[in-house]
Amino acid sequence: MTAFPDFALAGPELLLAAGALLLLLIGAYGSEKRSSLVSGLSVLLLLVAAVAVVIGRDGSTFGGAFVVDGFARFLKVLVLIGSAVAVVMTQRFAVAEKFFHFELPVLIVLATIGMLLMISAGDLIAVYLGLELQSLALYVVASFHRDDGRSTEAGLKYFVLGALSSGMLLYGASLIYGFTGHVDFAGIAAAAAAGGSTSLGLTFGIVFVATGIAFKVSAVPFHMWTPDVYEGAPTPVTAFFAAAPKIAAMALFVRVVMEALGPVKAEWQQIVAFMSLASMILGAFAAIGQRNIKRLMAYSSIGHMGYALVGLAAGSEAGIYGILIYLATYLAMTAGAFAVILSMRRDGAMTEDIESLAGLSRTNPTVAYLLGIIMFSLAGIPPFAGFFGKYFVFAAAINAGLYWLAVIGILSSVVGAYYYLRIVKIMFLDEPKGAFEPMGGEMKAVLGISGLFVAAFALVLGPLGDAALAAARTLF
């Protein structure tokens, strides 16, 4: 007899689902003035869900399709924080651009539910359900500014390529099921281990599943949507895309290859190592010639996902630990950078040109110094947070014997430092082009907290590292 599902394990997800329905009712039966209320309640809902994740217990339910462990809880907290920060940064920008509607924060909440399901997926069916729940909301969010042709184009591109990647993932899942007879991760791992050698069909299944997930991570060569969508989508939506969905997709990638495909490490390790190598190199060189700061951040995110994949290629506990530290630092750096990008308003209009930051140290020195710290961190310069993230994933690669991957990663990081330091040079050495409009209080809070976290990361590495290590050990 099948046991009744333990719905308490899915408490945060159910809380968000019920809250999203309530927020829809509040927005639908209220006036446009209630948009701010819906936005505020969305942030509160996401933070309450994060608390529920922290105090929750481990276990699995729905026949093993939904798993809660230390790994899931660590990454769910990062995703919920990222989504809450995105909603906070959305409010002022959307009102200024006159396109805000109450549906926007609700769609972010719905996308977050999909991300949480992805992180807790215990079988291939749950993987697809979580992935599509996230994607369907993100397709709408990308094209939310209906009067802007670029936003509509971004949504269409993301939808078409997203549908293609979902089809490839489904095809790969069907191959894995056909050659192992299981959809649950434990069953797939047992069948792969019992098989002795990997069949050609299973290898093809692994390739297609990795391809589908790599699209969400925007790893090369499945990155083609990222620069155009980042540039075309409304800037707060770009900030959301750059953080929470990337973290959820990387968590899904880790869980699938480590839990379901652990016994066939030789097959997927080559795929992940290639994606990591290509992403680091493209992210380092393609961003050099960019003049639009959102496109630059798109290529930057591709590179950073490549660095995170170095830890996954190692396939060890140290590698997973490095990924968790890297994603935590990446979230803080991305939030701080986009808080400044969202405040680049002059004469009532947004500007996305990097040259617009010229002389920022003289017109707003506090913002310039905080953004400078974040740029140094993104470049991986010690003693800032980004250095520690790269150090742990490269150390894991070296311990796994992937010396060539670590060396190329370090060289790519040196090349990538050019365009980060160029922004610092523009802010501190170029002549000012005029002051930006005053930064909103919520943007100041996001930038301040991010800058403090990045600058003083060595002080929080102890407790954060302990939590990341405990989370990584749950997969081994």
Short mmCIF file of C-alpha atoms in Angstrom, two decimals:
data_model
loop_
_atom_site.label_atom_id
_atom_site.label_comp_id
_atom_site.label_asym_id
_atom_site.label_seq_id
_atom_site.Cartn_x
_atom_site.Cartn_y
_atom_site.Cartn_z
CA MET A 1 0.00 0.00 0.00
CA THR A 2 1.36 3.42 -0.96
CA ALA A 3 2.05 5.70 2.02
CA PHE A 4 0.15 8.97 2.20
CA PRO A 5 2.42 11.85 1.08
CA ASP A 6 4.06 13.89 3.82
CA PHE A 7 2.91 17.36 2.75
CA ALA A 8 4.82 18.98 5.63
CA LEU A 9 8.10 18.41 3.78
CA ALA A 10 6.76 20.54 0.93
CA GLY A 11 5.54 23.23 3.34
CA PRO A 12 7.54 26.15 1.82
CA GLU A 13 6.34 25.29 -1.69
CA LEU A 14 2.72 24.96 -0.57
CA LEU A 15 3.03 28.24 1.34
CA LEU A 16 4.25 30.02 -1.78
CA ALA A 17 1.50 28.48 -3.93
CA ALA A 18 -1.25 29.52 -1.52
CA GLY A 19 0.34 32.94 -1.10
CA ALA A 20 0.53 33.47 -4.86
CA LEU A 21 -3.19 32.74 -5.20
CA LEU A 22 -4.00 35.17 -2.40
CA LEU A 23 -1.80 37.86 -3.95
CA LEU A 24 -3.59 37.40 -7.27
CA LEU A 25 -6.92 37.99 -5.55
CA ILE A 26 -5.61 41.08 -3.77
CA GLY A 27 -4.30 42.50 -7.03
CA ALA A 28 -7.26 41.53 -9.20
CA TYR A 29 -9.90 43.00 -6.88
CA GLY A 30 -7.93 46.09 -5.96
CA SER A 31 -6.83 49.19 -7.79
CA GLU A 32 -3.45 49.84 -9.36
CA LYS A 33 -2.42 51.37 -6.05
CA ARG A 34 -2.40 47.85 -4.61
CA SER A 35 0.57 46.91 -6.79
CA SER A 36 2.93 48.19 -4.10
CA LEU A 37 1.06 46.16 -1.49
CA VAL A 38 1.33 43.01 -3.60
CA SER A 39 5.04 43.64 -4.10
CA GLY A 40 5.65 44.09 -0.37
CA LEU A 41 3.62 41.01 0.54
CA SER A 42 5.54 39.00 -2.06
CA VAL A 43 8.84 39.87 -0.41
CA LEU A 44 7.42 38.96 2.99
CA LEU A 45 6.08 35.67 1.63
CA LEU A 46 9.45 34.72 0.15
CA LEU A 47 11.28 35.53 3.38
CA VAL A 48 8.77 33.53 5.47
CA ALA A 49 9.27 30.60 3.08
CA ALA A 50 13.04 30.91 3.61
CA VAL A 51 12.52 30.66 7.38
CA ALA A 52 10.29 27.63 6.84
CA VAL A 53 13.08 26.01 4.80
CA VAL A 54 15.65 26.64 7.54
CA ILE A 55 13.54 25.19 10.35
CA GLY A 56 12.19 22.32 8.22
CA ARG A 57 13.25 18.69 8.52
CA ASP A 58 14.88 16.29 6.11
CA GLY A 59 13.10 13.45 4.33
CA SER A 60 11.47 12.40 1.09
CA THR A 61 7.86 12.06 0.00
CA PHE A 62 5.66 11.47 -3.07
CA GLY A 63 7.38 8.15 -3.65
CA GLY A 64 10.85 9.68 -3.50
CA ALA A 65 10.05 12.31 -6.14
CA PHE A 66 10.47 15.14 -3.62
CA VAL A 67 13.59 15.19 -1.45
CA VAL A 68 14.52 17.56 1.36
CA ASP A 69 18.09 17.38 2.64
CA GLY A 70 20.89 19.73 3.66
CA PHE A 71 21.85 20.36 0.04
CA ALA A 72 18.29 21.30 -0.91
CA ARG A 73 17.77 23.57 2.10
CA PHE A 74 21.04 25.48 1.55
CA LEU A 75 20.24 26.24 -2.08
CA LYS A 76 16.55 26.93 -1.48
CA VAL A 77 17.50 29.68 0.96
CA LEU A 78 19.80 31.23 -1.68
CA VAL A 79 17.03 31.08 -4.31
CA LEU A 80 14.43 32.61 -1.99
CA ILE A 81 16.79 35.44 -1.02
CA GLY A 82 17.58 36.05 -4.69
CA SER A 83 13.88 36.18 -5.61
CA ALA A 84 13.07 38.51 -2.70
CA VAL A 85 15.87 40.89 -3.69
CA ALA A 86 14.61 40.85 -7.30
CA VAL A 87 11.11 41.86 -6.19
CA VAL A 88 12.55 44.63 -4.01
CA MET A 89 14.55 46.03 -6.92
CA THR A 90 11.61 45.75 -9.32
CA GLN A 91 9.23 48.13 -7.57
CA ARG A 92 10.85 51.55 -8.04
CA PHE A 93 12.15 50.85 -11.56
CA ALA A 94 8.83 49.52 -12.85
CA VAL A 95 6.86 52.46 -11.44
CA ALA A 96 9.33 54.94 -12.98
CA GLU A 97 9.08 53.20 -16.36
CA LYS A 98 5.26 53.05 -16.06
CA PHE A 99 4.89 49.36 -16.80
CA PHE A 100 4.41 47.91 -13.31
CA HIS A 101 1.46 45.58 -12.76
CA PHE A 102 0.69 43.44 -9.74
CA GLU A 103 1.19 40.28 -11.81
CA LEU A 104 4.98 40.80 -11.96
CA PRO A 105 5.86 39.90 -8.34
CA VAL A 106 3.28 37.09 -8.44
CA LEU A 107 4.97 35.61 -11.51
CA ILE A 108 8.31 35.80 -9.71
CA VAL A 109 6.79 33.88 -6.78
CA LEU A 110 5.39 31.25 -9.16
CA ALA A 111 8.77 30.89 -10.88
CA THR A 112 10.35 30.48 -7.47
CA ILE A 113 8.04 27.54 -6.67
CA GLY A 114 9.34 25.83 -9.81
CA MET A 115 12.92 26.50 -8.72
CA LEU A 116 12.32 24.96 -5.30
CA LEU A 117 10.78 21.89 -6.93
CA MET A 118 13.84 21.59 -9.19
CA ILE A 119 16.18 21.66 -6.21
CA SER A 120 14.20 18.94 -4.41
CA ALA A 121 13.59 16.74 -7.47
CA GLY A 122 14.16 13.05 -6.80
CA ASP A 123 13.18 11.64 -10.17
CA LEU A 124 13.10 12.68 -13.81
CA ILE A 125 9.38 13.48 -13.80
CA ALA A 126 9.82 15.91 -10.89
CA VAL A 127 12.76 17.45 -12.74
CA TYR A 128 10.59 18.24 -15.75
CA LEU A 129 7.65 19.52 -13.69
CA GLY A 130 9.85 21.91 -11.73
CA LEU A 131 11.72 23.05 -14.81
CA GLU A 132 8.55 23.84 -16.76
CA LEU A 133 6.81 25.56 -13.83
CA GLN A 134 9.79 27.87 -13.59
CA SER A 135 10.10 28.35 -17.35
CA LEU A 136 6.45 29.15 -18.05
CA ALA A 137 6.54 32.02 -15.58
CA LEU A 138 9.92 33.24 -16.85
CA TYR A 139 8.71 33.34 -20.48
CA VAL A 140 6.03 35.84 -19.44
CA VAL A 141 8.36 37.82 -17.16
CA ALA A 142 10.95 38.27 -19.94
CA SER A 143 8.38 39.90 -22.22
CA PHE A 144 6.47 41.70 -19.47
CA HIS A 145 7.09 45.20 -20.85
CA ARG A 146 4.58 44.74 -23.66
CA ASP A 147 5.10 48.19 -25.19
CA ASP A 148 8.83 47.60 -25.62
CA GLY A 149 9.84 45.74 -28.77
CA ARG A 150 13.10 44.55 -27.20
CA SER A 151 11.26 42.97 -24.29
CA THR A 152 8.84 41.17 -26.60
CA GLU A 153 11.75 39.91 -28.69
CA ALA A 154 13.56 38.70 -25.57
CA GLY A 155 10.51 36.76 -24.40
CA LEU A 156 10.03 35.16 -27.82
CA LYS A 157 13.67 34.11 -28.11
CA TYR A 158 13.65 32.67 -24.60
CA PHE A 159 10.41 30.80 -25.29
CA VAL A 160 11.53 29.23 -28.59
CA LEU A 161 14.94 28.14 -27.34
CA GLY A 162 13.48 27.10 -23.97
CA ALA A 163 10.95 24.85 -25.69
CA LEU A 164 13.77 23.29 -27.71
CA SER A 165 15.83 22.60 -24.59
CA SER A 166 12.81 21.10 -22.80
CA GLY A 167 12.26 18.75 -25.72
CA MET A 168 15.89 17.65 -25.61
CA LEU A 169 15.68 17.05 -21.86
CA LEU A 170 12.51 14.97 -22.29
CA TYR A 171 14.12 12.93 -25.05
CA GLY A 172 17.15 12.29 -22.86
CA ALA A 173 14.93 11.32 -19.92
CA SER A 174 13.06 8.84 -22.11
CA LEU A 175 16.36 7.28 -23.21
CA ILE A 176 17.56 6.97 -19.62
CA TYR A 177 14.26 5.39 -18.61
CA GLY A 178 14.33 3.05 -21.59
CA PHE A 179 17.83 1.75 -20.86
CA THR A 180 17.61 1.60 -17.05
CA GLY A 181 13.91 0.95 -16.43
CA HIS A 182 13.75 3.67 -13.76
CA VAL A 183 12.88 7.35 -13.48
CA ASP A 184 13.90 7.75 -9.82
CA PHE A 185 17.51 8.76 -9.23
CA ALA A 186 18.30 5.88 -6.87
CA GLY A 187 16.95 3.33 -9.35
CA ILE A 188 18.87 4.87 -12.26
CA ALA A 189 22.10 4.83 -10.23
CA ALA A 190 21.57 1.19 -9.21
CA ALA A 191 20.82 0.10 -12.78
CA ALA A 192 23.84 2.01 -14.14
CA ALA A 193 26.11 0.45 -11.49
CA ALA A 194 24.78 -3.06 -12.17
CA GLY A 195 25.29 -2.68 -15.91
CA GLY A 196 29.07 -2.70 -15.60
CA SER A 197 29.65 -0.65 -18.77
CA THR A 198 27.50 2.20 -20.03
CA SER A 199 25.34 1.40 -23.04
CA LEU A 200 25.33 3.72 -26.06
CA GLY A 201 21.66 4.56 -25.46
CA LEU A 202 22.28 5.59 -21.86
CA THR A 203 25.22 7.73 -22.96
CA PHE A 204 23.00 9.53 -25.46
CA GLY A 205 20.39 10.00 -22.72
CA ILE A 206 22.99 11.60 -20.45
CA VAL A 207 24.06 13.96 -23.25
CA PHE A 208 20.50 15.11 -23.97
CA VAL A 209 19.61 15.61 -20.29
CA ALA A 210 22.83 17.55 -19.71
CA THR A 211 22.02 19.67 -22.76
CA GLY A 212 18.55 20.53 -21.48
CA ILE A 213 19.84 21.58 -18.07
CA ALA A 214 22.85 23.41 -19.53
CA PHE A 215 20.44 25.71 -21.39
CA LYS A 216 19.02 26.89 -18.06
CA VAL A 217 22.52 27.39 -16.67
CA SER A 218 23.44 29.20 -19.94
CA ALA A 219 26.58 27.11 -20.32
CA VAL A 220 28.37 27.15 -23.68
CA PRO A 221 27.37 26.03 -26.32
CA PHE A 222 23.78 26.52 -25.09
CA HIS A 223 24.26 30.14 -24.08
CA MET A 224 22.99 31.77 -27.29
CA TRP A 225 19.84 33.21 -25.68
CA THR A 226 21.58 34.87 -22.75
CA PRO A 227 23.01 38.16 -24.14
CA ASP A 228 19.89 39.01 -26.16
CA VAL A 229 17.45 38.17 -23.36
CA TYR A 230 19.53 40.01 -20.74
CA GLU A 231 19.67 43.12 -22.93
CA GLY A 232 16.05 43.05 -24.09
CA ALA A 233 14.25 42.13 -20.86
CA PRO A 234 13.39 44.91 -18.37
CA THR A 235 16.45 45.51 -16.18
CA PRO A 236 14.96 44.19 -12.89
CA VAL A 237 13.89 41.06 -14.76
CA THR A 238 17.47 40.70 -16.01
CA ALA A 239 18.64 40.99 -12.40
CA PHE A 240 16.25 38.17 -11.48
CA PHE A 241 17.38 36.00 -14.42
CA ALA A 242 21.03 36.48 -13.48
CA ALA A 243 20.68 35.12 -9.95
CA ALA A 244 17.90 32.83 -8.68
CA PRO A 245 17.19 30.74 -11.84
CA LYS A 246 20.91 30.16 -12.37
CA ILE A 247 21.31 28.91 -8.80
CA ALA A 248 18.31 26.57 -9.12
CA ALA A 249 19.50 25.18 -12.46
CA MET A 250 23.01 24.57 -11.11
CA ALA A 251 21.51 22.78 -8.09
CA LEU A 252 19.47 20.58 -10.41
CA PHE A 253 22.54 19.82 -12.52
CA VAL A 254 24.49 18.79 -9.42
CA ARG A 255 21.73 16.57 -8.06
CA VAL A 256 21.06 14.78 -11.35
CA VAL A 257 24.68 13.92 -12.13
CA MET A 258 25.74 13.13 -8.56
CA GLU A 259 22.71 11.11 -7.43
CA ALA A 260 21.38 9.54 -10.64
CA LEU A 261 24.53 9.31 -12.73
CA GLY A 262 27.22 8.88 -10.07
CA PRO A 263 28.20 5.35 -11.19
CA VAL A 264 28.86 6.56 -14.76
CA LYS A 265 31.02 9.51 -13.78
CA ALA A 266 33.42 9.02 -16.70
CA GLU A 267 30.64 9.77 -19.20
CA TRP A 268 29.21 12.96 -17.74
CA GLN A 269 32.52 14.29 -16.41
CA GLN A 270 33.78 14.83 -19.97
CA ILE A 271 30.59 16.70 -20.91
CA VAL A 272 30.69 18.95 -17.84
CA ALA A 273 34.41 19.64 -18.23
CA PHE A 274 33.89 20.72 -21.86
CA MET A 275 30.97 23.00 -20.93
CA SER A 276 33.02 24.51 -18.11
CA LEU A 277 36.04 25.10 -20.32
CA ALA A 278 34.04 26.66 -23.16
CA SER A 279 31.96 28.84 -20.79
CA MET A 280 35.02 30.24 -19.01
CA ILE A 281 36.79 31.08 -22.27
CA LEU A 282 33.76 32.63 -23.98
CA GLY A 283 32.78 34.58 -20.87
CA ALA A 284 36.30 36.00 -20.62
CA PHE A 285 36.79 37.05 -24.25
CA ALA A 286 33.28 37.87 -25.51
CA ALA A 287 32.65 40.47 -22.81
CA ILE A 288 35.73 42.53 -23.65
CA GLY A 289 34.14 44.41 -26.56
CA GLN A 290 30.75 45.00 -24.94
CA ARG A 291 29.50 48.55 -24.44
CA ASN A 292 26.08 47.71 -23.01
CA ILE A 293 26.45 46.85 -19.33
CA LYS A 294 23.58 44.33 -19.39
CA ARG A 295 25.22 42.39 -22.23
CA LEU A 296 28.49 42.53 -20.33
CA MET A 297 26.78 41.04 -17.27
CA ALA A 298 25.29 38.34 -19.52
CA TYR A 299 28.71 37.20 -20.67
CA SER A 300 29.97 37.60 -17.12
CA SER A 301 27.28 35.20 -15.88
CA ILE A 302 28.22 32.68 -18.58
CA GLY A 303 31.81 32.81 -17.38
CA HIS A 304 30.83 32.47 -13.73
CA MET A 305 28.66 29.44 -14.44
CA GLY A 306 31.72 27.98 -16.17
CA TYR A 307 33.77 28.48 -13.01
CA ALA A 308 31.04 26.82 -10.92
CA LEU A 309 30.98 23.87 -13.33
CA VAL A 310 34.69 23.32 -12.57
CA GLY A 311 33.60 22.09 -9.14
CA LEU A 312 31.00 19.78 -10.68
CA ALA A 313 33.56 18.37 -13.12
CA ALA A 314 35.68 17.40 -10.11
CA GLY A 315 32.77 15.23 -8.94
CA SER A 316 33.96 15.27 -5.32
CA GLU A 317 32.71 16.51 -1.98
CA ALA A 318 35.24 19.35 -2.18
CA GLY A 319 33.91 20.25 -5.62
CA ILE A 320 30.30 20.45 -4.44
CA TYR A 321 31.42 22.49 -1.42
CA GLY A 322 33.17 24.88 -3.81
CA ILE A 323 30.01 25.21 -5.93
CA LEU A 324 27.89 26.10 -2.90
CA ILE A 325 30.35 28.77 -1.74
CA TYR A 326 30.61 30.07 -5.30
CA LEU A 327 26.84 30.38 -5.74
CA ALA A 328 26.48 32.23 -2.42
CA THR A 329 29.12 34.77 -3.42
CA TYR A 330 27.74 35.03 -6.96
CA LEU A 331 24.29 35.92 -5.61
CA ALA A 332 25.68 38.76 -3.49
CA MET A 333 27.87 40.15 -6.27
CA THR A 334 25.09 40.03 -8.86
CA ALA A 335 22.55 41.70 -6.56
CA GLY A 336 24.94 44.55 -5.75
CA ALA A 337 25.93 45.11 -9.38
CA PHE A 338 22.33 45.25 -10.59
CA ALA A 339 21.35 47.61 -7.78
CA VAL A 340 23.71 50.12 -9.40
CA ILE A 341 22.65 49.27 -12.97
CA LEU A 342 19.01 49.87 -12.00
CA SER A 343 19.97 53.28 -10.61
CA MET A 344 21.65 54.48 -13.82
CA ARG A 345 18.98 57.10 -14.55
CA ARG A 346 19.76 60.52 -15.93
CA ASP A 347 17.25 63.14 -17.10
CA GLY A 348 14.34 60.79 -16.42
CA ALA A 349 15.63 57.99 -18.68
CA MET A 350 17.54 54.77 -18.10
CA THR A 351 21.00 54.39 -19.57
CA GLU A 352 22.76 51.08 -20.16
CA ASP A 353 26.01 52.39 -21.64
CA ILE A 354 29.10 51.53 -19.59
CA GLU A 355 30.55 54.95 -20.41
CA SER A 356 27.69 56.51 -18.43
CA LEU A 357 29.54 55.47 -15.26
CA ALA A 358 32.36 57.92 -16.09
CA GLY A 359 33.45 59.94 -13.09
CA LEU A 360 31.02 58.26 -10.70
CA SER A 361 33.65 58.53 -7.94
CA ARG A 362 33.22 62.31 -8.00
CA THR A 363 29.43 62.48 -8.35
CA ASN A 364 28.61 59.63 -5.94
CA PRO A 365 31.76 58.28 -4.25
CA THR A 366 29.96 55.83 -1.95
CA VAL A 367 28.27 54.03 -4.82
CA ALA A 368 31.52 54.09 -6.84
CA TYR A 369 33.55 52.50 -4.04
CA LEU A 370 30.94 49.81 -3.36
CA LEU A 371 30.62 48.98 -7.06
CA GLY A 372 34.41 48.95 -7.30
CA ILE A 373 34.58 46.37 -4.51
CA ILE A 374 32.00 44.24 -6.31
CA MET A 375 33.95 44.50 -9.60
CA PHE A 376 37.17 43.43 -7.86
CA SER A 377 35.26 40.51 -6.37
CA LEU A 378 33.79 39.47 -9.73
CA ALA A 379 37.35 39.50 -11.08
CA GLY A 380 38.40 37.11 -8.31
CA ILE A 381 40.86 39.47 -6.63
CA PRO A 382 41.63 38.75 -2.94
CA PRO A 383 40.53 39.32 -0.23
CA PHE A 384 37.02 39.71 -1.65
CA ALA A 385 34.32 37.04 -1.83
CA GLY A 386 34.83 36.14 -5.50
CA PHE A 387 38.40 35.04 -4.80
CA PHE A 388 37.30 32.44 -2.27
CA GLY A 389 34.66 31.02 -4.60
CA LYS A 390 37.18 30.51 -7.39
CA TYR A 391 39.83 29.21 -5.01
CA PHE A 392 37.62 26.39 -3.73
CA VAL A 393 36.46 25.16 -7.16
CA PHE A 394 39.97 25.31 -8.64
CA ALA A 395 41.41 23.50 -5.60
CA ALA A 396 38.79 20.76 -6.03
CA ALA A 397 39.72 20.39 -9.71
CA ILE A 398 43.40 20.08 -8.86
CA ASN A 399 42.66 17.45 -6.20
CA ALA A 400 40.64 15.52 -8.81
CA GLY A 401 43.57 15.58 -11.25
CA LEU A 402 41.95 18.10 -13.62
CA TYR A 403 45.02 20.31 -13.70
CA TRP A 404 44.39 21.52 -17.26
CA LEU A 405 40.89 22.72 -16.35
CA ALA A 406 42.14 24.62 -13.30
CA VAL A 407 44.97 26.25 -15.28
CA ILE A 408 42.66 27.38 -18.10
CA GLY A 409 40.16 28.61 -15.49
CA ILE A 410 42.82 30.75 -13.81
CA LEU A 411 43.98 32.17 -17.16
CA SER A 412 40.38 32.92 -18.15
CA SER A 413 39.88 34.70 -14.84
CA VAL A 414 42.91 36.87 -15.57
CA VAL A 415 41.54 37.79 -19.01
CA GLY A 416 38.07 38.45 -17.57
CA ALA A 417 39.55 40.80 -14.97
CA TYR A 418 40.20 43.27 -17.81
CA TYR A 419 36.60 44.27 -18.37
CA TYR A 420 35.81 44.42 -14.65
CA LEU A 421 38.81 46.65 -13.97
CA ARG A 422 37.90 48.75 -17.01
CA ILE A 423 34.65 49.69 -15.25
CA VAL A 424 36.67 50.70 -12.17
CA LYS A 425 38.95 52.80 -14.39
CA ILE A 426 35.94 54.53 -16.00
CA MET A 427 34.43 55.34 -12.60
CA PHE A 428 37.60 56.70 -11.00
CA LEU A 429 39.75 58.13 -13.81
CA ASP A 430 37.38 59.39 -16.54
CA GLU A 431 35.74 62.80 -16.57
CA PRO A 432 32.16 62.85 -15.16
CA LYS A 433 29.25 62.91 -17.60
CA GLY A 434 26.80 64.20 -15.01
CA ALA A 435 25.26 62.81 -11.87
CA PHE A 436 22.65 60.08 -11.85
CA GLU A 437 19.29 60.64 -10.20
CA PRO A 438 19.30 59.87 -6.44
CA MET A 439 19.37 56.16 -5.65
CA GLY A 440 16.28 54.78 -3.92
CA GLY A 441 16.42 53.57 -0.34
CA GLU A 442 15.84 49.93 -1.26
CA MET A 443 18.66 50.07 -3.83
CA LYS A 444 20.98 51.60 -1.24
CA ALA A 445 20.13 48.75 1.15
CA VAL A 446 20.78 46.05 -1.45
CA LEU A 447 24.05 47.64 -2.58
CA GLY A 448 25.22 48.27 0.98
CA ILE A 449 24.50 44.74 2.20
CA SER A 450 26.04 43.18 -0.91
CA GLY A 451 29.14 45.35 -0.70
CA LEU A 452 29.60 44.61 3.00
CA PHE A 453 29.16 40.87 2.42
CA VAL A 454 31.65 40.86 -0.45
CA ALA A 455 34.25 42.98 1.37
CA ALA A 456 34.02 41.15 4.73
CA PHE A 457 33.45 37.67 3.34
CA ALA A 458 36.38 36.24 5.29
CA LEU A 459 34.45 36.99 8.50
CA VAL A 460 31.36 35.00 7.43
CA LEU A 461 33.22 32.20 5.64
CA GLY A 462 33.37 30.14 8.86
CA PRO A 463 29.63 29.66 9.50
CA LEU A 464 28.75 29.77 5.81
CA GLY A 465 31.45 27.22 5.05
CA ASP A 466 30.19 24.91 7.79
CA ALA A 467 26.68 25.03 6.35
CA ALA A 468 27.99 24.45 2.81
CA LEU A 469 30.12 21.49 3.94
CA ALA A 470 27.18 19.87 5.73
CA ALA A 471 25.05 20.41 2.62
CA ALA A 472 27.69 18.90 0.31
CA ARG A 473 28.06 15.80 2.50
CA THR A 474 24.40 14.90 2.08
CA LEU A 475 25.13 13.94 -1.55
CA PHE A 476 27.88 11.45 -0.58
#
